[in-house]
Amino acid sequence: MADRLSAGMTREAARALLLEHNKDPFHIEHGETVEQVMRYFAREFDPDNEEFWGIVGLLHDLDWEEHADDPMNHTVYAAADIEAAGGTPELIRAIQTHTSDFNQDLPRPELQMEKILFACEELTGLIGAAVVMRPSKSVMDFNVKSLKKKFKDKRFAAGVNRNVIRSGAEMLGWELDELFARTIEAMQSFAPDRDTFGAADAR
């Protein structure tokens, strides 16, 4: 039986916090996309904590829009906002692990949830950018072969950090192809409700 994790806030409160600090539709959509990807994986690995995994995904980039000029402290600003809104230390910790590559003072991913956030967050942006270029603009007909081509093309969605994606796969003990396939499946699991994606930016 997995330990129950408390976010200290409801999903509704978390989304209100996201909207308070983010006005760009892309950033809001990115949070919601990563939320749904995290929920998908939670149903496999930690179903008792699906809500927690989802809130981690929703708020993982809470402070990026307001502080993109200070990537070293990305998620450090968010910690204060989340704490003020009632968020728990475990929620803040989980979110901060995905920027531990930028800031060595932040906690490294240890839980499966944290490793999946680290591995998938950048990858969802790359998939979203690739899907926008397709005639269908849908992830439903997207596949690993197409993703591998875009991953190898460093000029495509150049802001997506390929090394983070590689490191995340390694943390999980997954081959890159497995990470690609699982993340595409995760995005397909909720795409019928919204099958077009915004283009990826630097984060």
Short mmCIF file of C-alpha atoms in Angstrom, two decimals:
data_model
loop_
_atom_site.label_atom_id
_atom_site.label_comp_id
_atom_site.label_asym_id
_atom_site.label_seq_id
_atom_site.Cartn_x
_atom_site.Cartn_y
_atom_site.Cartn_z
CA MET A 1 0.00 0.00 0.00
CA ALA A 2 1.57 3.27 -1.11
CA ASP A 3 1.77 6.19 1.27
CA ARG A 4 -0.96 8.72 0.65
CA LEU A 5 0.52 12.04 -0.46
CA SER A 6 -1.22 15.31 0.34
CA ALA A 7 -0.90 18.34 -1.92
CA GLY A 8 -2.56 20.60 0.65
CA MET A 9 -4.90 21.97 -2.03
CA THR A 10 -7.60 20.74 -4.37
CA ARG A 11 -7.16 20.49 -8.11
CA GLU A 12 -9.49 23.50 -8.47
CA ALA A 13 -7.33 25.58 -6.12
CA ALA A 14 -4.19 24.47 -7.96
CA ARG A 15 -5.65 25.53 -11.31
CA ALA A 16 -6.70 28.90 -9.86
CA LEU A 17 -3.10 29.39 -8.70
CA LEU A 18 -1.82 28.48 -12.17
CA LEU A 19 -4.14 31.05 -13.76
CA GLU A 20 -3.12 33.69 -11.22
CA HIS A 21 0.52 33.47 -12.31
CA ASN A 22 0.14 32.52 -15.99
CA LYS A 23 -1.65 34.47 -18.72
CA ASP A 24 -0.07 32.95 -21.85
CA PRO A 25 -2.41 30.21 -23.13
CA PHE A 26 0.62 28.07 -24.05
CA HIS A 27 1.87 27.96 -20.46
CA ILE A 28 -1.59 27.09 -19.14
CA GLU A 29 -1.99 24.37 -21.77
CA HIS A 30 1.48 23.01 -21.00
CA GLY A 31 0.57 22.70 -17.32
CA GLU A 32 -2.67 20.92 -18.15
CA THR A 33 -0.92 18.59 -20.63
CA VAL A 34 1.73 17.57 -18.10
CA GLU A 35 -1.02 17.16 -15.49
CA GLN A 36 -2.83 14.63 -17.68
CA VAL A 37 0.41 12.81 -18.56
CA MET A 38 1.21 12.52 -14.85
CA ARG A 39 -2.30 11.24 -14.10
CA TYR A 40 -1.89 8.61 -16.82
CA PHE A 41 1.30 7.29 -15.26
CA ALA A 42 -0.13 7.53 -11.73
CA ARG A 43 -2.92 5.14 -12.74
CA GLU A 44 -0.21 2.59 -13.58
CA PHE A 45 2.33 3.17 -10.82
CA ASP A 46 0.56 4.85 -7.90
CA PRO A 47 -3.24 4.96 -8.36
CA ASP A 48 -3.92 6.02 -4.76
CA ASN A 49 -2.05 9.26 -5.43
CA GLU A 50 -3.35 10.18 -8.89
CA GLU A 51 -4.63 13.56 -7.66
CA PHE A 52 -1.24 14.43 -6.16
CA TRP A 53 0.64 13.42 -9.33
CA GLY A 54 -1.80 15.54 -11.37
CA ILE A 55 -1.32 18.66 -9.22
CA VAL A 56 2.46 18.24 -9.43
CA GLY A 57 2.13 18.24 -13.23
CA LEU A 58 -0.28 21.17 -13.28
CA LEU A 59 1.94 23.42 -11.16
CA HIS A 60 5.41 22.24 -12.22
CA ASP A 61 6.12 25.42 -14.23
CA LEU A 62 4.05 27.80 -12.09
CA ASP A 63 6.71 30.54 -11.95
CA TRP A 64 8.22 30.16 -15.44
CA GLU A 65 6.16 32.86 -17.16
CA GLU A 66 6.94 35.47 -14.50
CA HIS A 67 10.61 34.54 -14.01
CA ALA A 68 11.85 33.09 -17.31
CA ASP A 69 14.83 35.46 -17.10
CA ASP A 70 16.10 33.62 -14.01
CA PRO A 71 16.16 29.89 -14.88
CA MET A 72 18.52 29.11 -12.00
CA ASN A 73 15.71 29.91 -9.57
CA HIS A 74 12.89 28.30 -11.55
CA THR A 75 10.65 26.55 -8.98
CA VAL A 76 12.31 28.48 -6.13
CA TYR A 77 9.90 31.35 -6.76
CA ALA A 78 7.08 28.83 -7.15
CA ALA A 79 7.81 27.31 -3.75
CA ALA A 80 6.85 30.52 -1.96
CA ASP A 81 3.63 30.90 -3.97
CA ILE A 82 2.64 27.26 -3.44
CA GLU A 83 3.38 27.41 0.28
CA ALA A 84 1.33 30.61 0.64
CA ALA A 85 -1.59 28.84 -1.08
CA GLY A 86 -1.43 25.96 1.41
CA GLY A 87 0.70 23.56 -0.62
CA THR A 88 2.60 20.90 1.30
CA PRO A 89 6.39 20.43 1.51
CA GLU A 90 6.08 17.17 -0.48
CA LEU A 91 4.27 19.00 -3.29
CA ILE A 92 6.98 21.67 -3.40
CA ARG A 93 9.74 19.06 -3.29
CA ALA A 94 8.25 17.01 -6.13
CA ILE A 95 7.97 20.11 -8.33
CA GLN A 96 11.49 21.30 -7.54
CA THR A 97 13.08 17.98 -8.52
CA HIS A 98 12.41 18.64 -12.21
CA THR A 99 14.77 21.63 -12.22
CA SER A 100 17.58 20.01 -10.25
CA ASP A 101 19.62 19.94 -13.48
CA PHE A 102 19.62 23.77 -13.46
CA ASN A 103 20.12 24.26 -9.74
CA GLN A 104 22.23 21.75 -7.83
CA ASP A 105 20.79 22.99 -4.52
CA LEU A 106 17.38 21.55 -5.40
CA PRO A 107 16.42 17.94 -4.57
CA ARG A 108 17.12 15.27 -7.15
CA PRO A 109 14.27 13.02 -8.35
CA GLU A 110 13.90 9.96 -6.10
CA LEU A 111 10.25 8.88 -6.26
CA GLN A 112 8.91 7.29 -9.45
CA MET A 113 6.60 10.30 -9.78
CA GLU A 114 9.55 12.72 -9.70
CA LYS A 115 11.53 10.71 -12.25
CA ILE A 116 8.55 10.62 -14.61
CA LEU A 117 8.03 14.39 -14.30
CA PHE A 118 11.74 14.94 -15.03
CA ALA A 119 11.68 12.62 -18.05
CA CYS A 120 8.35 13.61 -19.59
CA GLU A 121 8.00 17.34 -19.02
CA GLU A 122 10.38 18.44 -21.80
CA LEU A 123 9.28 15.53 -23.98
CA THR A 124 5.63 16.63 -23.99
CA GLY A 125 6.79 19.96 -25.44
CA LEU A 126 8.71 18.21 -28.21
CA ILE A 127 5.73 15.97 -29.02
CA GLY A 128 3.39 18.97 -29.01
CA ALA A 129 5.66 20.90 -31.39
CA ALA A 130 5.95 17.90 -33.72
CA VAL A 131 2.19 17.31 -33.73
CA VAL A 132 1.50 20.92 -34.75
CA MET A 133 3.55 20.34 -37.91
CA ARG A 134 1.45 17.33 -38.96
CA PRO A 135 -1.50 17.69 -41.37
CA SER A 136 -3.84 16.19 -38.78
CA LYS A 137 -2.48 18.37 -35.94
CA SER A 138 -3.37 15.38 -33.80
CA VAL A 139 -1.28 13.15 -31.57
CA MET A 140 -3.59 10.23 -32.36
CA ASP A 141 -1.66 9.35 -35.56
CA PHE A 142 1.79 10.20 -34.16
CA ASN A 143 4.38 7.48 -33.56
CA VAL A 144 7.81 6.76 -32.11
CA LYS A 145 9.54 6.77 -35.51
CA SER A 146 8.36 10.32 -36.21
CA LEU A 147 9.34 11.43 -32.70
CA LYS A 148 12.86 9.99 -33.06
CA LYS A 149 13.40 12.06 -36.23
CA LYS A 150 12.39 15.25 -34.42
CA PHE A 151 14.47 14.33 -31.38
CA LYS A 152 17.61 13.92 -33.54
CA ASP A 153 17.01 17.23 -35.36
CA LYS A 154 18.57 19.69 -32.88
CA ARG A 155 17.17 22.67 -34.79
CA PHE A 156 13.60 21.49 -34.31
CA ALA A 157 12.08 22.87 -31.07
CA ALA A 158 15.63 23.90 -30.15
CA GLY A 159 14.56 25.00 -26.66
CA VAL A 160 13.73 21.41 -25.69
CA ASN A 161 16.64 19.98 -23.73
CA ARG A 162 17.38 16.55 -25.19
CA ASN A 163 19.89 15.76 -22.43
CA VAL A 164 17.20 16.13 -19.77
CA ILE A 165 15.02 13.65 -21.66
CA ARG A 166 17.94 11.20 -21.94
CA SER A 167 18.76 11.60 -18.24
CA GLY A 168 15.12 11.04 -17.31
CA ALA A 169 14.94 7.81 -19.30
CA GLU A 170 18.13 6.64 -17.59
CA MET A 171 16.72 7.46 -14.13
CA LEU A 172 13.65 5.36 -14.92
CA GLY A 173 15.70 2.49 -16.33
CA TRP A 174 13.85 2.83 -19.65
CA GLU A 175 15.26 2.86 -23.17
CA LEU A 176 14.54 6.10 -25.02
CA ASP A 177 12.14 4.27 -27.33
CA GLU A 178 10.15 3.06 -24.33
CA LEU A 179 9.97 6.57 -22.86
CA PHE A 180 8.87 7.91 -26.26
CA ALA A 181 6.19 5.24 -26.71
CA ARG A 182 4.83 5.57 -23.18
CA THR A 183 4.67 9.38 -23.34
CA ILE A 184 2.92 9.34 -26.73
CA GLU A 185 0.41 6.84 -25.30
CA ALA A 186 -0.09 9.08 -22.28
CA MET A 187 -0.84 12.07 -24.51
CA GLN A 188 -3.14 9.97 -26.71
CA SER A 189 -5.09 8.93 -23.60
CA PHE A 190 -6.58 12.41 -23.21
CA ALA A 191 -6.10 13.82 -26.72
CA PRO A 192 -9.61 12.93 -27.98
CA ASP A 193 -10.88 15.74 -25.75
CA ARG A 194 -8.32 18.16 -27.13
CA ASP A 195 -6.32 16.86 -30.05
CA THR A 196 -4.39 19.98 -31.05
CA PHE A 197 -1.35 21.25 -29.19
CA GLY A 198 0.43 24.57 -28.96
CA ALA A 199 3.95 24.89 -30.29
CA ALA A 200 6.78 24.31 -27.83
CA ASP A 201 8.75 27.29 -26.54
CA ALA A 202 12.01 27.39 -24.62
CA ARG A 203 10.64 25.44 -21.67
#
